[in-house]
Amino acid sequence: MKASLNRPKNHRSTGRITLNDVAQAAGVSPSTVSRALRGERAVDPDLVLRVLEVSDKLGYVPDPAARALASQRSDHVTILIPLLSNTLFVDLLEAAQRTLRAAGFQTLMGVTHYNASEEEQLLREQLHHRPAGMLITGLDHSPTTQKLMARSNVPCVHLMDLPENKVSNASLEAVDEALSQGPYCVGFRQTDAGEAMTQHLMAQGKERIVFAAAQLDPRVMQRLQGWRKALKMGQLYDPTLEWLNPAPSSLALGGLMFEQIMKQSPAVDAIFFCNDDLAQGALLAAMRLGISVPHQVAIAGFNDLTGSDQMWPPLTTVRTPRAQVGEAAAHMLLELIHGEIPKQPQLDLGFEIIARHST
Amino acid sequence: MKASLNRPKNHRSTGRITLNDVAQAAGVSPSTVSRALRGERAVDPDLVLRVLEVSDKLGYVPDPAARALASQRSDHVTILIPLLSNTLFVDLLEAAQRTLRAAGFQTLMGVTHYNASEEEQLLREQLHHRPAGMLITGLDHSPTTQKLMARSNVPCVHLMDLPENKVSNASLEAVDEALSQGPYCVGFRQTDAGEAMTQHLMAQGKERIVFAAAQLDPRVMQRLQGWRKALKMGQLYDPTLEWLNPAPSSLALGGLMFEQIMKQSPAVDAIFFCNDDLAQGALLAAMRLGISVPHQVAIAGFNDLTGSDQMWPPLTTVRTPRAQVGEAAAHMLLELIHGEIPKQPQLDLGFEIIARHST
DNA sequence: CTGAAAGCGCTTACAG
DNA sequence: CTGAAAGCGCTTACAG
């Protein structure tokens, strides 16, 4: 109180309690308050205690803008996701944001709509705010985007995807420098997941298994690869079993695709949709059309989104660890921000086949 | 280029192109550049042109932190929503964010989980960042929250709700001061919507119409009031027709509630769920249980969420203008930020009954 | 209409 | 381990 009253009344005083007020009240210099508050070493423990106490009593709150200006680093973390209409990304966002907020960081979300130039534009805007770190969906980015990220020198963790070539332990150990460990990413092997679900269907005796996909983002294409691999190994591959539609994924589109597939390829005995919303739409369409699932045709999805367990019949799907990805990626980013080196630069969180009654 | 090379090389130079660089290159003072760039009046049009050109050529980007520190106002807008798991709020968020971004503002989202103390905490954190404005879901807030908002002097628009008492034109005209026009809000009349759907069911000859609700936030309770009003007018009101469950809304809960209702009150001929996810869950449960909709019992929902048109049978519901609410509220907030007075401080965007086959 | 100067509230080399 | 001083890059009364 006193400190703030003693402050010279100039024409731009804001009435805010400043670091200077705390310094005066604690009888130390502003530098010391600054260091004590940020938990820097090299400050007398007694002073730290005193500063903390005084700052608490005065209700001091550091000004983020002043801090950002002086330190050239804000407390913002940018997260770039393709869409908000797929609950997958909402789950990712929520988990990341919760983790980052607990560590004192603000999350700034950007929606790229799967569009490279929107992604670049968002990145540019965000970079002007000097974010402390970035979380970006996927590993595939335009050359410009990659250049922006590299030049910015802002730590970055990629979400939901892992590099194709598994890095052997031997080569990992050979790497000494921190930066050469990138790209940092947290996800799971999309290809393996696609393969596993296909094998699950094959194990149930299915022989004509369609892969039906929309959106066709890089992760969907990896699942396609997994499906191809499994079918080829079982000598069941046939290119006419691929139904790829670049339109955005939705329940309605799933229904439409299901109807088309059943009309053109009645011999199909299973359909593996690349996302649960498509599969849910197919289940609903089957009901409308009087097609019995799984007896006439089995249906499987991907991601285990909300509602898949409530469908009739309940949907067989691949459960993906999106909340865990969001949380683990945020933790990895926090390590990088604090200058630490993550033990596992590429973190594989796995997946799980959830067998329900639609197959 | 030249300007930045001429800058004195001190120990903290960041290499960034600053307003000073632009000023030197344009041969004017920094003050003039600052004013020209922000489109303030009282600058010679020729100079404005020159400054714009030079700043463009140098690729100057104002530093948000420096601007925030000097002006005591950031380019952040805070949006507080209850949940991310209800697509209603995701739609709201996306529309608001798109609009604000186009106007040069960053959106910071906070999730309150319908919890007053979380809301307070989020508000406190956000206020330290001196947001330019705030978007807050609902009109009901704790006294502390209201006090924080009032004291902060940050313009605020409320979402999805309108004050109960319709303000007459006469009393509106009597008000001269801008601030007394608050609270600013954009939404629709929840009570009227609840009443309208109930009347729709009554018009179809339904006589025992259950109101089934979860979450029980203030807007749900208003829909309940509308349902009560309609039933009472039709002499059909019976307190045992109210099924209120404070648990979070979900497909699974809808299924559960449906099962309970049908077990305990077989004479019911319609169920009006307060949200589409509950109604969708009920539709799925009906299928499981072999209960025919709408012949045995009609089912109606609220909000027209994704998938409601895809259900079997397609769900009768109330379409609510959430994307429009997000956009209009953002526009209203922008007006307030620029010191303008919105023509309609309470903006009613209405709703629409969507009659499909579940009733 | 324009500019010089002070100030916003922090952090951080530098010197001790 | 601590402090005085400069600096981050803007905005804004004030004077002209």
mmCIF file of N, CA, C and O in Angstrom, chain A residues 12 14 16 61 63-66 68-70 72 75-76 84 90 93-94 97 101 106-111 113 118 121-122 125-126 128-130 251-252 284 287-288 306-307 310-312, chain B residues 12 14 16 61 63-66 68-72 75-76 84 90 93-94 97 101 106-111 113 118 121-122 125-126 128-130 251-252 284 287-288 306-307 310-312:
data_model
loop_
_atom_site.group_PDB
_atom_site.id
_atom_site.type_symbol
_atom_site.label_atom_id
_atom_site.label_comp_id
_atom_site.label_asym_id
_atom_site.label_seq_id
_atom_site.Cartn_x
_atom_site.Cartn_y
_atom_site.Cartn_z
ATOM 1 N N ARG A 12 1.158 9.045 -16.501
ATOM 2 C CA ARG A 12 0.745 7.774 -17.102
ATOM 3 C C ARG A 12 0.659 6.652 -16.078
ATOM 4 O O ARG A 12 0.658 5.477 -16.433
ATOM 5 N N THR A 14 -0.592 3.841 -13.810
ATOM 6 C CA THR A 14 -1.714 2.945 -14.058
ATOM 7 C C THR A 14 -2.350 2.407 -12.786
ATOM 8 O O THR A 14 -3.371 1.736 -12.843
ATOM 9 N N ARG A 16 -1.311 0.151 -11.066
ATOM 10 C CA ARG A 16 -0.986 -1.260 -10.913
ATOM 11 C C ARG A 16 0.163 -1.426 -9.917
ATOM 12 O O ARG A 16 1.063 -0.589 -9.833
ATOM 13 N N VAL A 61 1.136 -8.994 -9.339
ATOM 14 C CA VAL A 61 1.032 -9.897 -10.487
ATOM 15 C C VAL A 61 1.906 -9.332 -11.606
ATOM 16 O O VAL A 61 1.700 -8.209 -12.039
ATOM 17 N N ASP A 63 3.410 -8.225 -15.032
ATOM 18 C CA ASP A 63 2.765 -7.820 -16.274
ATOM 19 C C ASP A 63 3.342 -8.640 -17.425
ATOM 20 O O ASP A 63 4.534 -8.554 -17.723
ATOM 21 N N PRO A 64 2.506 -9.456 -18.067
ATOM 22 C CA PRO A 64 3.009 -10.335 -19.115
ATOM 23 C C PRO A 64 3.594 -9.557 -20.296
ATOM 24 O O PRO A 64 4.572 -9.994 -20.909
ATOM 25 N N ALA A 65 3.010 -8.412 -20.596
ATOM 26 C CA ALA A 65 3.496 -7.638 -21.737
ATOM 27 C C ALA A 65 4.899 -7.108 -21.450
ATOM 28 O O ALA A 65 5.793 -7.184 -22.286
ATOM 29 N N ALA A 66 5.092 -6.585 -20.262
ATOM 30 C CA ALA A 66 6.405 -6.047 -19.899
ATOM 31 C C ALA A 66 7.440 -7.165 -19.905
ATOM 32 O O ALA A 66 8.557 -7.016 -20.407
ATOM 33 N N ALA A 68 7.307 -9.940 -21.591
ATOM 34 C CA ALA A 68 7.554 -10.391 -22.959
ATOM 35 C C ALA A 68 8.475 -9.417 -23.681
ATOM 36 O O ALA A 68 9.396 -9.816 -24.396
ATOM 37 N N LEU A 69 8.231 -8.134 -23.466
ATOM 38 C CA LEU A 69 9.039 -7.127 -24.149
ATOM 39 C C LEU A 69 10.496 -7.200 -23.690
ATOM 40 O O LEU A 69 11.418 -7.167 -24.499
ATOM 41 N N ALA A 70 10.684 -7.331 -22.411
ATOM 42 C CA ALA A 70 12.046 -7.324 -21.881
ATOM 43 C C ALA A 70 12.785 -8.620 -22.197
ATOM 44 O O ALA A 70 13.979 -8.622 -22.462
ATOM 45 N N GLN A 72 11.936 -10.879 -24.560
ATOM 46 C CA GLN A 72 11.788 -11.349 -25.943
ATOM 47 C C GLN A 72 11.156 -12.734 -26.016
ATOM 48 O O GLN A 72 11.439 -13.507 -26.920
ATOM 49 N N ASP A 75 4.458 -15.718 -22.835
ATOM 50 C CA ASP A 75 3.980 -16.936 -22.179
ATOM 51 C C ASP A 75 2.882 -17.586 -23.018
ATOM 52 O O ASP A 75 2.035 -18.289 -22.508
ATOM 53 N N HIS A 76 2.933 -17.317 -24.319
ATOM 54 C CA HIS A 76 1.965 -17.937 -25.218
ATOM 55 C C HIS A 76 2.514 -19.222 -25.781
ATOM 56 O O HIS A 76 3.685 -19.304 -26.107
ATOM 57 N N LEU A 84 -11.976 -27.967 -36.029
ATOM 58 C CA LEU A 84 -12.616 -28.055 -34.722
ATOM 59 C C LEU A 84 -13.827 -28.984 -34.824
ATOM 60 O O LEU A 84 -14.430 -29.356 -33.815
ATOM 61 N N VAL A 90 -10.473 -31.604 -30.873
ATOM 62 C CA VAL A 90 -10.953 -30.891 -29.696
ATOM 63 C C VAL A 90 -10.383 -31.554 -28.438
ATOM 64 O O VAL A 90 -9.955 -30.868 -27.505
ATOM 65 N N LEU A 93 -6.754 -30.568 -28.177
ATOM 66 C CA LEU A 93 -6.681 -29.176 -27.745
ATOM 67 C C LEU A 93 -6.930 -29.043 -26.249
ATOM 68 O O LEU A 93 -6.181 -28.379 -25.530
ATOM 69 N N GLU A 94 -7.978 -29.677 -25.789
ATOM 70 C CA GLU A 94 -8.339 -29.517 -24.386
ATOM 71 C C GLU A 94 -7.252 -30.057 -23.464
ATOM 72 O O GLU A 94 -6.880 -29.416 -22.478
ATOM 73 N N GLN A 97 -4.159 -27.775 -23.625
ATOM 74 C CA GLN A 97 -4.410 -26.502 -22.967
ATOM 75 C C GLN A 97 -4.418 -26.639 -21.449
ATOM 76 O O GLN A 97 -3.877 -25.800 -20.730
ATOM 77 N N ARG A 101 -1.738 -24.649 -19.224
ATOM 78 C CA ARG A 101 -2.254 -23.628 -18.311
ATOM 79 C C ARG A 101 -1.722 -23.875 -16.902
ATOM 80 O O ARG A 101 -1.351 -22.941 -16.194
ATOM 81 N N GLN A 106 -0.354 -19.589 -21.703
ATOM 82 C CA GLN A 106 -1.609 -19.331 -22.395
ATOM 83 C C GLN A 106 -1.604 -20.074 -23.719
ATOM 84 O O GLN A 106 -0.613 -20.030 -24.437
ATOM 85 N N THR A 107 -2.703 -20.695 -24.059
ATOM 86 C CA THR A 107 -2.774 -21.423 -25.322
ATOM 87 C C THR A 107 -3.496 -20.600 -26.381
ATOM 88 O O THR A 107 -4.595 -20.119 -26.151
ATOM 89 N N LEU A 108 -2.860 -20.445 -27.510
ATOM 90 C CA LEU A 108 -3.488 -19.751 -28.636
ATOM 91 C C LEU A 108 -3.735 -20.758 -29.739
ATOM 92 O O LEU A 108 -2.796 -21.339 -30.278
ATOM 93 N N MET A 109 -4.992 -20.969 -30.054
ATOM 94 C CA MET A 109 -5.341 -21.981 -31.026
ATOM 95 C C MET A 109 -5.479 -21.399 -32.422
ATOM 96 O O MET A 109 -6.003 -20.310 -32.599
ATOM 97 N N GLY A 110 -5.006 -22.123 -33.401
ATOM 98 C CA GLY A 110 -5.206 -21.740 -34.791
ATOM 99 C C GLY A 110 -5.782 -22.907 -35.562
ATOM 100 O O GLY A 110 -5.353 -24.039 -35.362
ATOM 101 N N VAL A 111 -6.767 -22.653 -36.414
ATOM 102 C CA VAL A 111 -7.413 -23.712 -37.194
ATOM 103 C C VAL A 111 -6.988 -23.597 -38.650
ATOM 104 O O VAL A 111 -7.252 -22.589 -39.303
ATOM 105 N N HIS A 113 -7.724 -25.684 -41.277
ATOM 106 C CA HIS A 113 -8.620 -26.246 -42.295
ATOM 107 C C HIS A 113 -7.866 -27.108 -43.307
ATOM 108 O O HIS A 113 -8.246 -27.130 -44.484
ATOM 109 N N GLU A 118 -3.200 -21.399 -45.275
ATOM 110 C CA GLU A 118 -3.763 -20.927 -44.004
ATOM 111 C C GLU A 118 -2.803 -21.228 -42.862
ATOM 112 O O GLU A 118 -2.621 -20.440 -41.939
ATOM 113 N N GLN A 121 -0.014 -18.716 -42.920
ATOM 114 C CA GLN A 121 -0.485 -17.412 -42.468
ATOM 115 C C GLN A 121 -0.634 -17.393 -40.941
ATOM 116 O O GLN A 121 -0.206 -16.450 -40.263
ATOM 117 N N LEU A 122 -1.230 -18.449 -40.408
ATOM 118 C CA LEU A 122 -1.399 -18.541 -38.952
ATOM 119 C C LEU A 122 -0.046 -18.543 -38.261
ATOM 120 O O LEU A 122 0.163 -17.876 -37.244
ATOM 121 N N GLU A 125 1.449 -15.051 -38.204
ATOM 122 C CA GLU A 125 0.789 -14.205 -37.195
ATOM 123 C C GLU A 125 1.261 -14.578 -35.800
ATOM 124 O O GLU A 125 1.580 -13.725 -34.979
ATOM 125 N N GLN A 126 1.297 -15.854 -35.539
ATOM 126 C CA GLN A 126 1.661 -16.309 -34.207
ATOM 127 C C GLN A 126 3.112 -15.957 -33.883
ATOM 128 O O GLN A 126 3.431 -15.577 -32.768
ATOM 129 N N HIS A 128 4.819 -13.503 -34.705
ATOM 130 C CA HIS A 128 4.980 -12.101 -34.312
ATOM 131 C C HIS A 128 4.753 -11.909 -32.823
ATOM 132 O O HIS A 128 5.174 -10.921 -32.254
ATOM 133 N N HIS A 129 4.044 -12.848 -32.232
ATOM 134 C CA HIS A 129 3.789 -12.767 -30.791
ATOM 135 C C HIS A 129 4.890 -13.458 -29.995
ATOM 136 O O HIS A 129 4.764 -13.601 -28.793
ATOM 137 N N ARG A 130 5.936 -13.896 -30.665
ATOM 138 C CA ARG A 130 7.049 -14.571 -30.006
ATOM 139 C C ARG A 130 6.573 -15.659 -29.052
ATOM 140 O O ARG A 130 6.806 -15.572 -27.839
ATOM 141 N N LEU A 251 -20.824 -37.571 -40.750
ATOM 142 C CA LEU A 251 -21.806 -38.641 -40.664
ATOM 143 C C LEU A 251 -22.530 -38.819 -41.993
ATOM 144 O O LEU A 251 -22.699 -39.935 -42.483
ATOM 145 N N ALA A 252 -22.967 -37.701 -42.547
ATOM 146 C CA ALA A 252 -23.741 -37.762 -43.784
ATOM 147 C C ALA A 252 -22.930 -38.413 -44.907
ATOM 148 O O ALA A 252 -23.440 -39.267 -45.641
ATOM 149 N N LEU A 284 -25.943 -45.843 -39.302
ATOM 150 C CA LEU A 284 -27.266 -45.227 -39.368
ATOM 151 C C LEU A 284 -27.918 -45.490 -40.730
ATOM 152 O O LEU A 284 -29.116 -45.787 -40.830
ATOM 153 N N MET A 287 -29.296 -48.983 -41.089
ATOM 154 C CA MET A 287 -30.589 -49.082 -40.433
ATOM 155 C C MET A 287 -31.694 -48.616 -41.366
ATOM 156 O O MET A 287 -32.714 -49.274 -41.542
ATOM 157 N N ARG A 288 -31.448 -47.465 -41.979
ATOM 158 C CA ARG A 288 -32.395 -46.868 -42.923
ATOM 159 C C ARG A 288 -32.656 -47.806 -44.090
ATOM 160 O O ARG A 288 -33.791 -47.974 -44.538
ATOM 161 N N THR A 306 -16.763 -40.096 -29.500
ATOM 162 C CA THR A 306 -17.989 -40.064 -28.703
ATOM 163 C C THR A 306 -19.142 -40.692 -29.478
ATOM 164 O O THR A 306 -19.364 -40.353 -30.634
ATOM 165 N N GLY A 307 -19.865 -41.567 -28.834
ATOM 166 C CA GLY A 307 -21.056 -42.133 -29.452
ATOM 167 C C GLY A 307 -20.834 -43.481 -30.106
ATOM 168 O O GLY A 307 -21.791 -44.229 -30.309
ATOM 169 N N GLN A 310 -22.248 -46.174 -28.298
ATOM 170 C CA GLN A 310 -23.698 -46.084 -28.138
ATOM 171 C C GLN A 310 -24.462 -46.486 -29.388
ATOM 172 O O GLN A 310 -25.683 -46.602 -29.371
ATOM 173 N N MET A 311 -23.749 -46.661 -30.473
ATOM 174 C CA MET A 311 -24.425 -46.986 -31.731
ATOM 175 C C MET A 311 -25.082 -48.359 -31.630
ATOM 176 O O MET A 311 -24.811 -49.146 -30.725
ATOM 177 N N TRP A 312 -25.928 -48.616 -32.634
ATOM 178 C CA TRP A 312 -26.552 -49.926 -32.673
ATOM 179 C C TRP A 312 -26.365 -50.534 -34.033
ATOM 180 O O TRP A 312 -26.905 -50.031 -35.000
ATOM 181 N N ARG B 12 21.693 -5.687 -26.401
ATOM 182 C CA ARG B 12 20.412 -6.383 -26.380
ATOM 183 C C ARG B 12 19.646 -6.278 -27.687
ATOM 184 O O ARG B 12 18.440 -6.504 -27.741
ATOM 185 N N THR B 14 17.853 -7.021 -30.995
ATOM 186 C CA THR B 14 17.148 -8.247 -31.354
ATOM 187 C C THR B 14 17.121 -8.497 -32.853
ATOM 188 O O THR B 14 16.661 -9.532 -33.295
ATOM 189 N N ARG B 16 15.235 -7.205 -34.869
ATOM 190 C CA ARG B 16 13.886 -6.985 -35.375
ATOM 191 C C ARG B 16 13.782 -5.599 -36.024
ATOM 192 O O ARG B 16 14.415 -4.653 -35.580
ATOM 193 N N VAL B 61 6.596 -5.281 -38.672
ATOM 194 C CA VAL B 61 5.449 -5.827 -37.943
ATOM 195 C C VAL B 61 5.506 -5.302 -36.512
ATOM 196 O O VAL B 61 6.489 -5.525 -35.817
ATOM 197 N N ASP B 63 5.355 -4.845 -32.631
ATOM 198 C CA ASP B 63 5.516 -5.814 -31.556
ATOM 199 C C ASP B 63 4.321 -5.713 -30.613
ATOM 200 O O ASP B 63 4.101 -4.678 -29.989
ATOM 201 N N PRO B 64 3.544 -6.787 -30.509
ATOM 202 C CA PRO B 64 2.326 -6.732 -29.695
ATOM 203 C C PRO B 64 2.640 -6.467 -28.222
ATOM 204 O O PRO B 64 1.865 -5.800 -27.533
ATOM 205 N N ALA B 65 3.746 -6.994 -27.751
ATOM 206 C CA ALA B 65 4.079 -6.819 -26.338
ATOM 207 C C ALA B 65 4.390 -5.356 -26.042
ATOM 208 O O ALA B 65 3.911 -4.790 -25.055
ATOM 209 N N ALA B 66 5.167 -4.740 -26.915
ATOM 210 C CA ALA B 66 5.519 -3.337 -26.712
ATOM 211 C C ALA B 66 4.266 -2.476 -26.784
ATOM 212 O O ALA B 66 4.051 -1.579 -25.965
ATOM 213 N N ALA B 68 1.224 -3.408 -26.159
ATOM 214 C CA ALA B 68 0.381 -3.660 -24.989
ATOM 215 C C ALA B 68 0.933 -2.925 -23.772
ATOM 216 O O ALA B 68 0.187 -2.327 -22.990
ATOM 217 N N LEU B 69 2.239 -2.958 -23.640
ATOM 218 C CA LEU B 69 2.845 -2.307 -22.480
ATOM 219 C C LEU B 69 2.623 -0.799 -22.519
ATOM 220 O O LEU B 69 2.247 -0.176 -21.525
ATOM 221 N N ALA B 70 2.822 -0.225 -23.676
ATOM 222 C CA ALA B 70 2.704 1.232 -23.785
ATOM 223 C C ALA B 70 1.257 1.697 -23.716
ATOM 224 O O ALA B 70 0.955 2.739 -23.142
ATOM 225 N N SER B 71 0.372 0.920 -24.294
ATOM 226 C CA SER B 71 -1.015 1.399 -24.387
ATOM 227 C C SER B 71 -1.908 0.839 -23.287
ATOM 228 O O SER B 71 -3.063 1.218 -23.174
ATOM 229 N N GLN B 72 -1.363 -0.076 -22.514
ATOM 230 C CA GLN B 72 -2.144 -0.701 -21.452
ATOM 231 C C GLN B 72 -3.345 -1.472 -21.986
ATOM 232 O O GLN B 72 -4.377 -1.555 -21.318
ATOM 233 N N ASP B 75 -4.027 -7.074 -27.659
ATOM 234 C CA ASP B 75 -4.915 -7.441 -28.763
ATOM 235 C C ASP B 75 -5.542 -8.816 -28.503
ATOM 236 O O ASP B 75 -5.905 -9.530 -29.409
ATOM 237 N N HIS B 76 -5.662 -9.148 -27.214
ATOM 238 C CA HIS B 76 -6.301 -10.409 -26.850
ATOM 239 C C HIS B 76 -7.776 -10.204 -26.585
ATOM 240 O O HIS B 76 -8.165 -9.201 -25.997
ATOM 241 N N LEU B 84 -16.009 -27.969 -23.854
ATOM 242 C CA LEU B 84 -15.607 -28.178 -25.236
ATOM 243 C C LEU B 84 -16.275 -29.455 -25.745
ATOM 244 O O LEU B 84 -16.236 -29.747 -26.939
ATOM 245 N N VAL B 90 -18.343 -25.311 -29.276
ATOM 246 C CA VAL B 90 -17.267 -25.323 -30.265
ATOM 247 C C VAL B 90 -17.661 -24.462 -31.465
ATOM 248 O O VAL B 90 -16.858 -23.696 -31.993
ATOM 249 N N LEU B 93 -17.353 -20.843 -30.429
ATOM 250 C CA LEU B 93 -15.942 -20.497 -30.370
ATOM 251 C C LEU B 93 -15.364 -20.264 -31.754
ATOM 252 O O LEU B 93 -14.691 -19.266 -32.005
ATOM 253 N N GLU B 94 -15.643 -21.184 -32.661
ATOM 254 C CA GLU B 94 -15.053 -21.069 -33.984
ATOM 255 C C GLU B 94 -15.523 -19.808 -34.703
ATOM 256 O O GLU B 94 -14.728 -19.087 -35.310
ATOM 257 N N GLN B 97 -14.002 -16.703 -33.009
ATOM 258 C CA GLN B 97 -12.571 -16.593 -33.282
ATOM 259 C C GLN B 97 -12.293 -16.142 -34.707
ATOM 260 O O GLN B 97 -11.409 -15.328 -34.959
ATOM 261 N N ARG B 101 -10.316 -12.711 -35.398
ATOM 262 C CA ARG B 101 -9.020 -12.795 -36.056
ATOM 263 C C ARG B 101 -8.974 -11.880 -37.272
ATOM 264 O O ARG B 101 -7.980 -11.219 -37.546
ATOM 265 N N GLN B 106 -6.464 -11.652 -31.192
ATOM 266 C CA GLN B 106 -6.167 -13.030 -30.808
ATOM 267 C C GLN B 106 -7.223 -13.523 -29.827
ATOM 268 O O GLN B 106 -7.559 -12.795 -28.898
ATOM 269 N N THR B 107 -7.690 -14.728 -30.014
ATOM 270 C CA THR B 107 -8.705 -15.265 -29.111
ATOM 271 C C THR B 107 -8.073 -16.188 -28.085
ATOM 272 O O THR B 107 -7.342 -17.109 -28.434
ATOM 273 N N LEU B 108 -8.349 -15.920 -26.818
ATOM 274 C CA LEU B 108 -7.879 -16.799 -25.755
ATOM 275 C C LEU B 108 -9.078 -17.482 -25.130
ATOM 276 O O LEU B 108 -9.952 -16.829 -24.566
ATOM 277 N N MET B 109 -9.117 -18.798 -25.233
ATOM 278 C CA MET B 109 -10.273 -19.530 -24.755
ATOM 279 C C MET B 109 -10.074 -20.042 -23.330
ATOM 280 O O MET B 109 -8.993 -20.484 -22.968
ATOM 281 N N GLY B 110 -11.108 -19.962 -22.550
ATOM 282 C CA GLY B 110 -11.086 -20.555 -21.215
ATOM 283 C C GLY B 110 -12.283 -21.466 -21.045
ATOM 284 O O GLY B 110 -13.385 -21.111 -21.466
ATOM 285 N N VAL B 111 -12.074 -22.629 -20.447
ATOM 286 C CA VAL B 111 -13.158 -23.588 -20.253
ATOM 287 C C VAL B 111 -13.530 -23.625 -18.771
ATOM 288 O O VAL B 111 -12.705 -23.982 -17.932
ATOM 289 N N HIS B 113 -16.071 -25.358 -17.232
ATOM 290 C CA HIS B 113 -16.699 -26.573 -16.715
ATOM 291 C C HIS B 113 -17.915 -26.269 -15.853
ATOM 292 O O HIS B 113 -18.173 -26.988 -14.885
ATOM 293 N N GLU B 118 -13.962 -21.888 -11.042
ATOM 294 C CA GLU B 118 -13.069 -21.980 -12.201
ATOM 295 C C GLU B 118 -13.233 -20.745 -13.074
ATOM 296 O O GLU B 118 -12.260 -20.211 -13.615
ATOM 297 N N GLN B 121 -11.406 -17.876 -11.500
ATOM 298 C CA GLN B 121 -9.969 -18.043 -11.639
ATOM 299 C C GLN B 121 -9.504 -17.698 -13.054
ATOM 300 O O GLN B 121 -8.519 -16.987 -13.254
ATOM 301 N N LEU B 122 -10.239 -18.217 -14.035
ATOM 302 C CA LEU B 122 -9.907 -17.925 -15.427
ATOM 303 C C LEU B 122 -9.982 -16.436 -15.703
ATOM 304 O O LEU B 122 -9.111 -15.857 -16.359
ATOM 305 N N GLU B 125 -6.954 -14.661 -14.244
ATOM 306 C CA GLU B 125 -5.768 -14.880 -15.078
ATOM 307 C C GLU B 125 -5.832 -14.032 -16.343
ATOM 308 O O GLU B 125 -4.857 -13.385 -16.729
ATOM 309 N N GLN B 126 -6.981 -14.062 -16.974
ATOM 310 C CA GLN B 126 -7.116 -13.333 -18.232
ATOM 311 C C GLN B 126 -6.975 -11.838 -18.029
ATOM 312 O O GLN B 126 -6.367 -11.147 -18.845
ATOM 313 N N HIS B 128 -5.205 -10.227 -16.040
ATOM 314 C CA HIS B 128 -3.807 -9.808 -15.917
ATOM 315 C C HIS B 128 -3.178 -9.539 -17.277
ATOM 316 O O HIS B 128 -2.171 -8.863 -17.377
ATOM 317 N N HIS B 129 -3.774 -10.115 -18.296
ATOM 318 C CA HIS B 129 -3.254 -9.892 -19.645
ATOM 319 C C HIS B 129 -3.892 -8.681 -20.301
ATOM 320 O O HIS B 129 -3.680 -8.439 -21.474
ATOM 321 N N ARG B 130 -4.689 -7.942 -19.551
ATOM 322 C CA ARG B 130 -5.372 -6.756 -20.065
ATOM 323 C C ARG B 130 -6.039 -7.033 -21.397
ATOM 324 O O ARG B 130 -5.692 -6.416 -22.420
ATOM 325 N N LEU B 251 -24.625 -38.795 -24.869
ATOM 326 C CA LEU B 251 -25.424 -39.803 -25.552
ATOM 327 C C LEU B 251 -25.804 -40.917 -24.588
ATOM 328 O O LEU B 251 -26.960 -41.341 -24.516
ATOM 329 N N ALA B 252 -24.834 -41.381 -23.836
ATOM 330 C CA ALA B 252 -25.070 -42.512 -22.942
ATOM 331 C C ALA B 252 -26.130 -42.162 -21.894
ATOM 332 O O ALA B 252 -27.039 -42.954 -21.613
ATOM 333 N N LEU B 284 -31.082 -44.050 -30.115
ATOM 334 C CA LEU B 284 -30.259 -45.257 -30.222
ATOM 335 C C LEU B 284 -30.747 -46.321 -29.229
ATOM 336 O O LEU B 284 -30.825 -47.514 -29.551
ATOM 337 N N MET B 287 -33.892 -48.099 -30.370
ATOM 338 C CA MET B 287 -33.558 -49.128 -31.336
ATOM 339 C C MET B 287 -33.156 -50.416 -30.623
ATOM 340 O O MET B 287 -33.625 -51.501 -30.935
ATOM 341 N N ARG B 288 -32.284 -50.254 -29.655
ATOM 342 C CA ARG B 288 -31.786 -51.381 -28.859
ATOM 343 C C ARG B 288 -32.920 -52.092 -28.156
ATOM 344 O O ARG B 288 -32.974 -53.314 -28.083
ATOM 345 N N THR B 306 -24.784 -31.731 -34.830
ATOM 346 C CA THR B 306 -24.308 -32.636 -35.877
ATOM 347 C C THR B 306 -24.879 -34.032 -35.668
ATOM 348 O O THR B 306 -24.836 -34.569 -34.564
ATOM 349 N N GLY B 307 -25.392 -34.617 -36.713
ATOM 350 C CA GLY B 307 -25.858 -35.991 -36.646
ATOM 351 C C GLY B 307 -27.353 -36.129 -36.415
ATOM 352 O O GLY B 307 -27.933 -37.170 -36.704
ATOM 353 N N GLN B 310 -29.160 -37.176 -39.295
ATOM 354 C CA GLN B 310 -28.746 -38.487 -39.793
ATOM 355 C C GLN B 310 -29.320 -39.642 -38.972
ATOM 356 O O GLN B 310 -29.173 -40.800 -39.341
ATOM 357 N N MET B 311 -29.913 -39.328 -37.837
ATOM 358 C CA MET B 311 -30.417 -40.391 -36.974
ATOM 359 C C MET B 311 -31.559 -41.134 -37.654
ATOM 360 O O MET B 311 -32.122 -40.684 -38.655
ATOM 361 N N TRP B 312 -31.926 -42.251 -37.070
ATOM 362 C CA TRP B 312 -33.051 -43.012 -37.607
ATOM 363 C C TRP B 312 -34.025 -43.298 -36.494
ATOM 364 O O TRP B 312 -33.701 -44.062 -35.615
#
